[in-house]
């Protein structure tokens, strides 16, 4: 069986996934406060 190969691939994929999630969460935390402020402002304007 190819269990060791599969495990290596899974580990690589998982590490890559964690890196992507870290990047996404950083971008999210940087961008979202502005969007929330803008949304609050537009709500007040209506």
PDB file of C-alpha atoms in Angstrom:
ATOM      1  CA  UNK A   1       0.000   0.000   0.000  1.00  0.00           C
ATOM      2  CA  UNK A   2       1.028   3.623  -0.407  1.00  0.00           C
ATOM      3  CA  UNK A   3       0.260   4.615   3.153  1.00  0.00           C
ATOM      4  CA  UNK A   4       3.552   6.413   3.873  1.00  0.00           C
ATOM      5  CA  UNK A   5       3.329   8.369   0.633  1.00  0.00           C
ATOM      6  CA  UNK A   6      -0.261   9.286   1.418  1.00  0.00           C
ATOM      7  CA  UNK A   7       0.690  10.389   4.918  1.00  0.00           C
ATOM      8  CA  UNK A   8       3.468  12.605   3.592  1.00  0.00           C
ATOM      9  CA  UNK A   9       1.142  14.163   1.062  1.00  0.00           C
ATOM     10  CA  UNK A  10      -1.517  14.702   3.694  1.00  0.00           C
ATOM     11  CA  UNK A  11       0.993  16.356   6.028  1.00  0.00           C
ATOM     12  CA  UNK A  12       2.229  18.665   3.271  1.00  0.00           C
ATOM     13  CA  UNK A  13      -1.309  19.576   2.344  1.00  0.00           C
ATOM     14  CA  UNK A  14      -2.206  20.210   5.947  1.00  0.00           C
ATOM     15  CA  UNK A  15       0.823  22.457   6.512  1.00  0.00           C
ATOM     16  CA  UNK A  16       0.034  24.377   3.336  1.00  0.00           C
ATOM     17  CA  UNK A  17      -3.565  24.695   4.437  1.00  0.00           C
ATOM     18  CA  UNK A  18      -2.485  26.084   7.822  1.00  0.00           C
ATOM     19  CA  UNK A  19      -0.221  28.597   6.090  1.00  0.00           C
ATOM     20  CA  UNK A  20      -3.058  29.687   3.806  1.00  0.00           C
ATOM     21  CA  UNK A  21      -5.430  30.013   6.748  1.00  0.00           C
ATOM     22  CA  UNK A  22      -2.888  32.087   8.633  1.00  0.00           C
ATOM     23  CA  UNK A  23      -2.498  34.419   5.657  1.00  0.00           C
ATOM     24  CA  UNK A  24      -6.239  34.653   5.141  1.00  0.00           C
ATOM     25  CA  UNK A  25      -6.843  35.410   8.797  1.00  0.00           C
ATOM     26  CA  UNK A  26      -4.186  38.137   8.713  1.00  0.00           C
ATOM     27  CA  UNK A  27      -5.784  39.738   5.662  1.00  0.00           C
ATOM     28  CA  UNK A  28      -9.204  39.320   7.235  1.00  0.00           C
ATOM     29  CA  UNK A  29      -8.170  41.008  10.474  1.00  0.00           C
ATOM     30  CA  UNK A  30      -6.557  43.840   8.530  1.00  0.00           C
ATOM     31  CA  UNK A  31      -9.508  44.478   6.211  1.00  0.00           C
ATOM     32  CA  UNK A  32     -12.608  43.713   8.230  1.00  0.00           C
ATOM     33  CA  UNK A  33     -12.471  46.541  10.804  1.00  0.00           C
ATOM     34  CA  UNK A  34     -12.576  49.071   7.963  1.00  0.00           C
ATOM     35  CA  UNK A  35     -15.514  47.311   6.345  1.00  0.00           C
ATOM     36  CA  UNK A  36     -17.375  47.202   9.642  1.00  0.00           C
ATOM     37  CA  UNK A  37     -16.761  50.924  10.176  1.00  0.00           C
ATOM     38  CA  UNK A  38     -17.950  51.658   6.653  1.00  0.00           C
ATOM     39  CA  UNK A  39     -21.058  49.554   7.109  1.00  0.00           C
ATOM     40  CA  UNK A  40     -21.852  51.341  10.346  1.00  0.00           C
ATOM     41  CA  UNK A  41     -21.448  54.684   8.610  1.00  0.00           C
ATOM     42  CA  UNK A  42     -23.702  53.727   5.705  1.00  0.00           C
ATOM     43  CA  UNK A  43     -26.309  52.481   8.169  1.00  0.00           C
ATOM     44  CA  UNK A  44     -26.295  55.881   9.863  1.00  0.00           C
ATOM     45  CA  UNK A  45     -26.616  57.648   6.511  1.00  0.00           C
ATOM     46  CA  UNK A  46     -29.755  55.777   5.475  1.00  0.00           C
TER      47      UNK A  46
END
